[in-house]
Amino acid sequence: MHFRSVVISNLEISPGYRRIRLTAPRGILEAQPGQFVMVRVRDGVDPLLRRPFCIYDVGTFSTEYPDSRRCYYLEILYKVVGTGTSILSNLHERDSVDILAPLGNGFAPGEPGEEKLLVGGGFGLAPLYFLARRLVDASPVKVFIGGRRKEDVLCVTEFERLGIDTYVATDDGTLGARGLVTEVLGDHLSLEGKRRAVFACGPEPMLRAVARMCAGRGIRCQVSLEATMACGLGACLGCVVKGASHDEKAPDYRCVCKEGPVFDTTELLWEEAGCEVRP
Ligand SMILES: Cc1cc2nc3c(=O)[nH]c(=O)nc-3n(C[C@H](O)[C@H](O)[C@H](O)COP(=O)(O)OP(=O)(O)OC[C@H]3O[C@@H](n4cnc5c(N)ncnc54)[C@H](O)[C@@H]3O)c2cc1C
Ligand code: FES
């Protein structure tokens, strides 16, 4: 869908992070966790390109009396890092933006009943919250949230409200365990006896570590990747990553915007300091 969207709210949820709620057509309710949107943050040519953001949530609300109508919304959780996100952070109620949504492929939900382990850092929690809302009725869900410091640990209350066990780790120890969230995940994966699936979104080193841990234990793992995107539609090929069977003679490239952003880790080639890690 291509639509014009009005800002309903745009709140700071932690220093440097905001959550924006935008009106959307009814079709947004069909969006799947892991899919993303491309936002033109301002009319005109500066900035020229739309910015990609995962869908944090979708839902309905009613306008107030007397014009009582059912409306639909889309939420994005974002970190202010540069020009586009600064413009976004300065939007107020009733400002409008231009959106393409929903785009890409989301997470496959896995088998009912198996334990679902969600692992994220920073704004990587955005698609995981949407996913948790969809999974929680059919499966036990646990979430592992990492950040450099406590300000980077997002959505703990929101996950807890869903009744989900939440594990936190920060690099500096200001919240939860001191260290990497992957270490906390590793302890959990070492516990015997459960069928599990892992879903991860966050910085690449974290995804790489999660992919390796799951591969070593034969656990299915899906990751949501970030890549530089110009079109978001599979046209410019600016967002490709190497697929699992890639080599110089037979290139295998995957388009993150069209074939992803969610991939099963076995679909990708994980290169590290000159050596290849094939989960
Ligand atoms: C599929 C997909 C989903 C995404 N989902 C989200 C989301 O849910 N929430 C969110 O906040 N972001 C998300 N991103 C990243 C987001 O698109 C970028 O942060 C955004 O485009 C930056 O735009 P900008 O104009 O503010 O920064 P730019 O002006 O383009 O860049 C400014 C500076 O920030 C650096 N930078 C750019 N992107 C990032 C980044 N992601 N992290 C750290 N530094 C960066 C650049 O290298 C540059 O130095 C997603 C990206 C992809 C591809
Ligand atoms: S961003 Fe253009 S092909 Fe993916």
Tab-separated table of C-alpha atoms and ligand atoms in Angstrom:
chain	number	residue	atom	x	y	z
A	1	MET	CA	0.000	0.000	0.000
A	2	HIS	CA	1.064	3.576	-0.631
A	3	PHE	CA	-0.658	6.046	1.646
A	4	ARG	CA	-0.544	9.409	3.341
A	5	SER	CA	-0.440	9.080	7.092
A	6	VAL	CA	-1.154	11.505	9.927
A	7	VAL	CA	0.819	11.557	13.177
A	8	ILE	CA	-1.301	10.585	16.182
A	9	SER	CA	1.531	10.721	18.744
A	10	ASN	CA	5.322	10.765	18.772
A	11	LEU	CA	6.716	10.068	22.238
A	12	GLU	CA	10.209	9.736	23.639
A	13	ILE	CA	10.352	6.339	25.368
A	14	SER	CA	14.014	6.492	26.438
A	15	PRO	CA	16.731	9.073	25.724
A	16	GLY	CA	17.295	8.998	21.937
A	17	TYR	CA	14.462	6.541	21.220
A	18	ARG	CA	10.894	7.386	20.215
A	19	ARG	CA	7.688	5.617	19.287
A	20	ILE	CA	5.487	7.191	16.645
A	21	ARG	CA	1.852	6.239	16.025
A	22	LEU	CA	0.498	6.976	12.530
A	23	THR	CA	-2.865	6.559	10.857
A	24	ALA	CA	-3.032	3.812	8.220
A	25	PRO	CA	-5.565	2.163	5.924
A	26	ARG	CA	-7.445	-0.919	7.144
A	27	GLY	CA	-5.078	-3.161	5.149
A	28	ILE	CA	-2.313	-2.492	7.689
A	29	LEU	CA	-3.978	-5.058	9.948
A	30	GLU	CA	-2.723	-7.714	7.491
A	31	ALA	CA	0.914	-6.803	8.235
A	32	GLN	CA	3.076	-9.619	9.623
A	33	PRO	CA	5.700	-9.304	12.378
A	34	GLY	CA	9.082	-8.658	10.758
A	35	GLN	CA	7.689	-6.732	7.801
A	36	PHE	CA	8.780	-3.126	7.421
A	37	VAL	CA	7.670	0.238	6.074
A	38	MET	CA	9.430	2.892	3.984
A	39	VAL	CA	8.751	6.418	5.234
A	40	ARG	CA	9.249	9.663	3.318
A	41	VAL	CA	9.855	11.801	6.374
A	42	ARG	CA	9.373	15.109	4.582
A	43	ASP	CA	7.890	16.215	1.247
A	44	GLY	CA	10.392	17.402	-1.374
A	45	VAL	CA	13.822	16.084	-2.284
A	46	ASP	CA	15.764	16.491	0.953
A	47	PRO	CA	16.194	13.850	2.170
A	48	LEU	CA	15.667	12.144	-1.168
A	49	LEU	CA	15.280	8.579	0.028
A	50	ARG	CA	12.626	6.989	2.161
A	51	ARG	CA	13.837	5.470	5.428
A	52	PRO	CA	13.054	1.832	6.358
A	53	PHE	CA	11.572	0.943	9.764
A	54	CYS	CA	10.185	-2.281	11.186
A	55	ILE	CA	6.571	-2.392	12.235
A	56	TYR	CA	6.314	-2.233	16.028
A	57	ASP	CA	2.558	-2.639	16.182
A	58	VAL	CA	-0.717	-2.178	14.306
A	59	GLY	CA	-4.227	-1.768	15.669
A	60	THR	CA	-7.508	0.080	15.748
A	61	PHE	CA	-8.849	3.094	17.607
A	62	SER	CA	-12.054	5.109	17.599
A	63	THR	CA	-12.225	8.809	16.935
A	64	GLU	CA	-14.004	10.833	19.577
A	65	TYR	CA	-17.675	11.769	19.748
A	66	PRO	CA	-19.492	13.082	17.711
A	67	ASP	CA	-17.452	11.887	14.753
A	68	SER	CA	-17.114	8.385	16.179
A	69	ARG	CA	-15.305	6.304	13.539
A	70	ARG	CA	-13.116	3.192	13.549
A	71	CYS	CA	-9.579	4.013	12.415
A	72	TYR	CA	-6.359	2.036	12.017
A	73	TYR	CA	-2.832	2.768	13.091
A	74	LEU	CA	0.732	1.696	12.624
A	75	GLU	CA	3.528	2.180	15.178
A	76	ILE	CA	7.259	2.497	14.660
A	77	LEU	CA	9.915	2.455	17.376
A	78	TYR	CA	12.980	4.355	16.238
A	79	LYS	CA	16.372	5.632	17.308
A	80	VAL	CA	17.383	9.145	16.313
A	81	VAL	CA	20.659	8.704	14.412
A	82	GLY	CA	20.729	11.196	11.531
A	83	THR	CA	18.836	13.523	9.216
A	84	GLY	CA	15.753	11.412	8.540
A	85	THR	CA	15.157	10.241	12.078
A	86	SER	CA	15.763	13.797	13.417
A	87	ILE	CA	13.032	15.083	11.105
A	88	LEU	CA	10.795	12.247	12.265
A	89	SER	CA	11.464	13.130	15.904
A	90	ASN	CA	10.272	16.692	15.304
A	91	LEU	CA	6.899	15.701	13.851
A	92	HIS	CA	3.853	16.628	15.888
A	93	GLU	CA	0.249	15.503	16.080
A	94	ARG	CA	-1.517	16.133	12.731
A	95	ASP	CA	1.720	16.414	10.718
A	96	SER	CA	1.761	13.939	7.843
A	97	VAL	CA	4.203	11.598	6.095
A	98	ASP	CA	4.114	9.380	3.010
A	99	ILE	CA	4.404	5.618	3.561
A	100	LEU	CA	4.894	2.375	1.618
A	101	ALA	CA	3.750	-0.607	3.700
A	102	PRO	CA	3.867	-3.424	4.525
A	103	LEU	CA	7.044	-4.552	2.753
A	104	GLY	CA	9.257	-7.643	2.775
A	105	ASN	CA	8.785	-11.014	4.445
A	106	GLY	CA	8.170	-11.452	8.139
A	107	PHE	CA	8.978	-14.170	10.673
A	108	ALA	CA	7.545	-17.656	10.183
A	109	PRO	CA	5.737	-18.394	13.464
A	110	GLY	CA	7.237	-21.873	14.016
A	111	GLU	CA	5.519	-24.873	15.586
A	112	PRO	CA	2.775	-24.360	18.174
A	113	GLY	CA	3.866	-25.321	21.685
A	114	GLU	CA	7.632	-25.054	21.118
A	115	GLU	CA	9.379	-22.491	23.292
A	116	LYS	CA	9.965	-19.233	21.394
A	117	LEU	CA	13.068	-17.292	22.395
A	118	LEU	CA	13.212	-13.698	21.169
A	119	VAL	CA	16.585	-11.931	21.267
A	120	GLY	CA	17.052	-8.248	20.540
A	121	GLY	CA	19.083	-5.139	21.115
A	122	GLY	CA	18.137	-1.457	20.784
A	123	PHE	CA	15.446	-0.815	18.182
A	124	GLY	CA	15.734	-4.497	17.218
A	125	LEU	CA	13.048	-4.978	19.846
A	126	ALA	CA	10.513	-3.330	17.513
A	127	PRO	CA	9.635	-6.352	15.329
A	128	LEU	CA	10.063	-8.698	18.293
A	129	TYR	CA	7.344	-6.977	20.281
A	130	PHE	CA	4.936	-7.305	17.343
A	131	LEU	CA	5.974	-10.965	17.022
A	132	ALA	CA	5.526	-11.630	20.756
A	133	ARG	CA	1.971	-10.303	20.621
A	134	ARG	CA	1.178	-12.814	17.875
A	135	LEU	CA	2.949	-15.791	19.486
A	136	VAL	CA	2.064	-15.494	23.119
A	137	ASP	CA	-1.335	-17.195	23.023
A	138	ALA	CA	-0.052	-20.363	21.317
A	139	SER	CA	3.457	-20.826	22.757
A	140	PRO	CA	5.608	-20.084	25.774
A	141	VAL	CA	7.663	-16.995	24.884
A	142	LYS	CA	10.793	-15.611	26.546
A	143	VAL	CA	12.582	-12.424	25.540
A	144	PHE	CA	16.271	-11.557	25.935
A	145	ILE	CA	16.964	-7.835	25.721
A	146	GLY	CA	20.442	-6.376	25.419
A	147	GLY	CA	21.863	-2.878	25.366
A	148	ARG	CA	25.034	-0.926	26.004
A	149	ARG	CA	23.441	0.834	28.989
A	150	LYS	CA	20.046	0.884	30.643
A	151	GLU	CA	18.794	3.657	28.312
A	152	ASP	CA	19.206	1.228	25.370
A	153	VAL	CA	17.039	-1.433	27.003
A	154	LEU	CA	13.612	-0.976	25.467
A	155	CYS	CA	10.108	-2.397	25.875
A	156	VAL	CA	10.648	-4.363	29.112
A	157	THR	CA	7.321	-3.199	30.558
A	158	GLU	CA	5.496	-3.907	27.299
A	159	PHE	CA	6.780	-7.498	27.199
A	160	GLU	CA	6.007	-7.992	30.884
A	161	ARG	CA	2.454	-6.784	30.298
A	162	LEU	CA	2.083	-9.635	27.817
A	163	GLY	CA	3.087	-12.006	30.632
A	164	ILE	CA	6.424	-12.827	28.989
A	165	ASP	CA	9.545	-13.735	31.013
A	166	THR	CA	12.076	-11.014	30.301
A	167	TYR	CA	15.868	-11.307	30.673
A	168	VAL	CA	18.029	-8.190	30.451
A	169	ALA	CA	21.770	-7.676	30.030
A	170	THR	CA	23.742	-4.456	29.639
A	171	ASP	CA	27.398	-3.990	28.735
A	172	ASP	CA	27.966	-1.679	31.710
A	173	GLY	CA	25.756	-3.569	34.175
A	174	THR	CA	23.384	-0.619	34.750
A	175	LEU	CA	20.396	-2.920	34.208
A	176	GLY	CA	20.106	-6.709	34.436
A	177	ALA	CA	23.163	-8.922	34.091
A	178	ARG	CA	26.486	-7.306	33.201
A	179	GLY	CA	27.694	-8.522	29.811
A	180	LEU	CA	26.244	-9.610	26.502
A	181	VAL	CA	22.672	-10.729	26.107
A	182	THR	CA	23.949	-13.666	24.058
A	183	GLU	CA	25.656	-15.006	27.201
A	184	VAL	CA	22.299	-15.012	28.999
A	185	LEU	CA	20.703	-16.688	25.986
A	186	GLY	CA	23.512	-19.269	25.933
A	187	ASP	CA	22.807	-20.226	29.565
A	188	HIS	CA	19.171	-20.723	28.673
A	189	LEU	CA	19.919	-22.777	25.559
A	190	SER	CA	22.059	-25.092	27.689
A	191	LEU	CA	19.004	-26.124	29.698
A	192	GLU	CA	17.855	-29.519	28.548
A	193	GLY	CA	14.697	-30.860	27.151
A	194	LYS	CA	12.679	-28.251	25.277
A	195	ARG	CA	11.790	-27.829	21.617
A	196	ARG	CA	12.849	-24.281	20.822
A	197	ALA	CA	12.936	-21.694	18.052
A	198	VAL	CA	14.927	-18.465	18.155
A	199	PHE	CA	14.049	-15.101	16.584
A	200	ALA	CA	16.598	-12.290	16.630
A	201	CYS	CA	16.911	-8.661	15.563
A	202	GLY	CA	19.686	-6.252	16.467
A	203	PRO	CA	23.308	-5.398	15.714
A	204	GLU	CA	25.102	-7.731	13.301
A	205	PRO	CA	27.653	-9.121	15.809
A	206	MET	CA	24.734	-10.140	18.017
A	207	LEU	CA	22.961	-11.843	15.104
A	208	ARG	CA	26.147	-13.643	14.143
A	209	ALA	CA	26.639	-14.918	17.695
A	210	VAL	CA	23.010	-16.052	17.959
A	211	ALA	CA	23.217	-17.796	14.572
A	212	ARG	CA	26.334	-19.681	15.655
A	213	MET	CA	24.874	-20.722	19.014
A	214	CYS	CA	21.710	-22.044	17.401
A	215	ALA	CA	23.569	-23.840	14.627
A	216	GLY	CA	25.726	-25.625	17.212
A	217	ARG	CA	22.612	-26.901	18.966
A	218	GLY	CA	20.441	-27.635	15.919
A	219	ILE	CA	17.887	-24.963	16.846
A	220	ARG	CA	15.972	-23.175	14.115
A	221	CYS	CA	16.856	-19.469	14.095
A	222	GLN	CA	15.432	-16.580	12.102
A	223	VAL	CA	17.082	-13.158	11.993
A	224	SER	CA	15.836	-9.794	10.793
A	225	LEU	CA	18.634	-8.035	8.893
A	226	GLU	CA	19.363	-4.374	8.376
A	227	ALA	CA	20.857	-3.126	5.120
A	228	THR	CA	21.229	0.172	3.357
A	229	MET	CA	18.049	0.578	1.343
A	230	ALA	CA	17.186	2.984	-1.440
A	231	CYS	CA	13.954	1.635	-2.924
A	232	GLY	CA	12.747	-1.055	-0.503
A	233	LEU	CA	11.064	-2.803	-3.426
A	234	GLY	CA	13.699	-5.040	-4.991
A	235	ALA	CA	14.537	-2.624	-7.828
A	236	CYS	CA	17.920	-1.050	-6.996
A	237	LEU	CA	19.797	-4.108	-5.603
A	238	GLY	CA	21.438	-1.825	-3.062
A	239	CYS	CA	20.547	-4.089	-0.155
A	240	VAL	CA	21.930	-7.495	-1.174
A	241	VAL	CA	23.720	-9.900	1.192
A	242	LYS	CA	25.461	-13.173	0.401
A	243	GLY	CA	23.377	-16.346	0.408
A	244	ALA	CA	24.587	-19.640	1.907
A	245	SER	CA	25.851	-21.109	-1.378
A	246	HIS	CA	27.738	-18.000	-2.484
A	247	ASP	CA	31.190	-18.284	-3.996
A	248	GLU	CA	33.116	-16.379	-6.657
A	249	LYS	CA	32.111	-18.775	-9.465
A	250	ALA	CA	28.445	-19.066	-8.514
A	251	PRO	CA	27.298	-15.860	-6.823
A	252	ASP	CA	24.270	-16.205	-4.558
A	253	TYR	CA	22.880	-12.857	-3.457
A	254	ARG	CA	19.717	-12.230	-1.439
A	255	CYS	CA	17.790	-8.995	-1.575
A	256	VAL	CA	17.121	-7.919	2.020
A	257	CYS	CA	14.102	-5.771	1.155
A	258	LYS	CA	12.349	-8.292	-1.087
A	259	GLU	CA	13.476	-11.729	0.127
A	260	GLY	CA	14.000	-10.534	3.728
A	261	PRO	CA	14.436	-8.693	5.946
A	262	VAL	CA	13.783	-11.917	7.868
A	263	PHE	CA	15.898	-14.917	6.879
A	264	ASP	CA	16.422	-18.346	8.295
A	265	THR	CA	20.098	-18.313	9.326
A	266	THR	CA	20.770	-21.356	7.130
A	267	GLU	CA	19.926	-19.248	4.043
A	268	LEU	CA	22.826	-16.850	4.618
A	269	LEU	CA	26.602	-16.885	4.404
A	270	TRP	CA	28.082	-15.659	7.673
A	271	GLU	CA	31.605	-14.428	7.029
A	272	GLU	CA	33.925	-13.523	9.851
A	273	ALA	CA	37.475	-12.164	9.666
A	274	GLY	CA	38.218	-14.023	6.468
A	275	CYS	CA	36.693	-17.338	7.483
A	276	GLU	CA	33.221	-18.515	6.718
A	277	VAL	CA	30.815	-19.644	9.386
A	278	ARG	CA	28.100	-21.798	7.904
A	279	PRO	CA	25.431	-22.375	10.549
B	1	LIG	C1	14.568	-3.413	7.211
B	1	LIG	C2	15.020	-2.328	8.149
B	1	LIG	C3	14.308	-2.101	9.307
B	1	LIG	C4	14.704	-1.089	10.172
B	1	LIG	N1	13.964	-0.890	11.294
B	1	LIG	C5	14.279	0.114	12.138
B	1	LIG	C6	13.479	0.376	13.284
B	1	LIG	O1	12.486	-0.318	13.555
B	1	LIG	N2	13.849	1.406	14.085
B	1	LIG	C7	14.959	2.177	13.808
B	1	LIG	O2	15.251	3.100	14.576
B	1	LIG	N3	15.713	1.952	12.724
B	1	LIG	C8	15.395	0.944	11.884
B	1	LIG	N4	16.175	0.722	10.781
B	1	LIG	C9	17.328	1.594	10.550
B	1	LIG	C10	16.854	2.923	9.998
B	1	LIG	O3	16.386	2.722	8.683
B	1	LIG	C11	17.999	3.935	9.985
B	1	LIG	O4	18.390	4.177	11.312
B	1	LIG	C12	17.566	5.213	9.332
B	1	LIG	O5	17.354	5.009	7.964
B	1	LIG	C13	18.609	6.293	9.551
B	1	LIG	O6	18.176	7.411	8.813
B	1	LIG	P1	18.740	8.843	9.144
B	1	LIG	O7	18.396	9.694	7.985
B	1	LIG	O8	18.294	9.309	10.489
B	1	LIG	O9	20.302	8.620	9.261
B	1	LIG	P2	21.339	8.936	8.101
B	1	LIG	O10	21.422	10.419	7.946
B	1	LIG	O11	21.041	8.098	6.918
B	1	LIG	O12	22.659	8.431	8.802
B	1	LIG	C14	23.257	9.234	9.834
B	1	LIG	C15	24.352	8.482	10.512
B	1	LIG	O13	23.788	7.403	11.245
B	1	LIG	C16	24.366	6.198	10.829
B	1	LIG	N5	23.300	5.230	10.811
B	1	LIG	C17	22.397	5.006	9.815
B	1	LIG	N6	21.582	4.018	10.159
B	1	LIG	C18	21.970	3.639	11.411
B	1	LIG	C19	21.519	2.673	12.314
B	1	LIG	N7	20.499	1.881	12.024
B	1	LIG	N8	22.138	2.542	13.519
B	1	LIG	C20	23.159	3.319	13.835
B	1	LIG	N9	23.655	4.259	13.018
B	1	LIG	C21	23.070	4.411	11.826
B	1	LIG	C22	24.913	6.446	9.440
B	1	LIG	O14	26.008	5.573	9.182
B	1	LIG	C23	25.361	7.872	9.541
B	1	LIG	O15	26.621	7.963	10.134
B	1	LIG	C24	15.836	-0.285	9.897
B	1	LIG	C25	16.578	-0.534	8.733
B	1	LIG	C26	16.179	-1.549	7.883
B	1	LIG	C27	16.951	-1.798	6.643
B	2	FES	S1	16.533	-1.490	-1.376
B	2	FES	FE1	16.410	-1.459	-3.508
B	2	FES	S2	16.579	-3.578	-3.961
B	2	FES	FE2	16.481	-3.568	-1.809
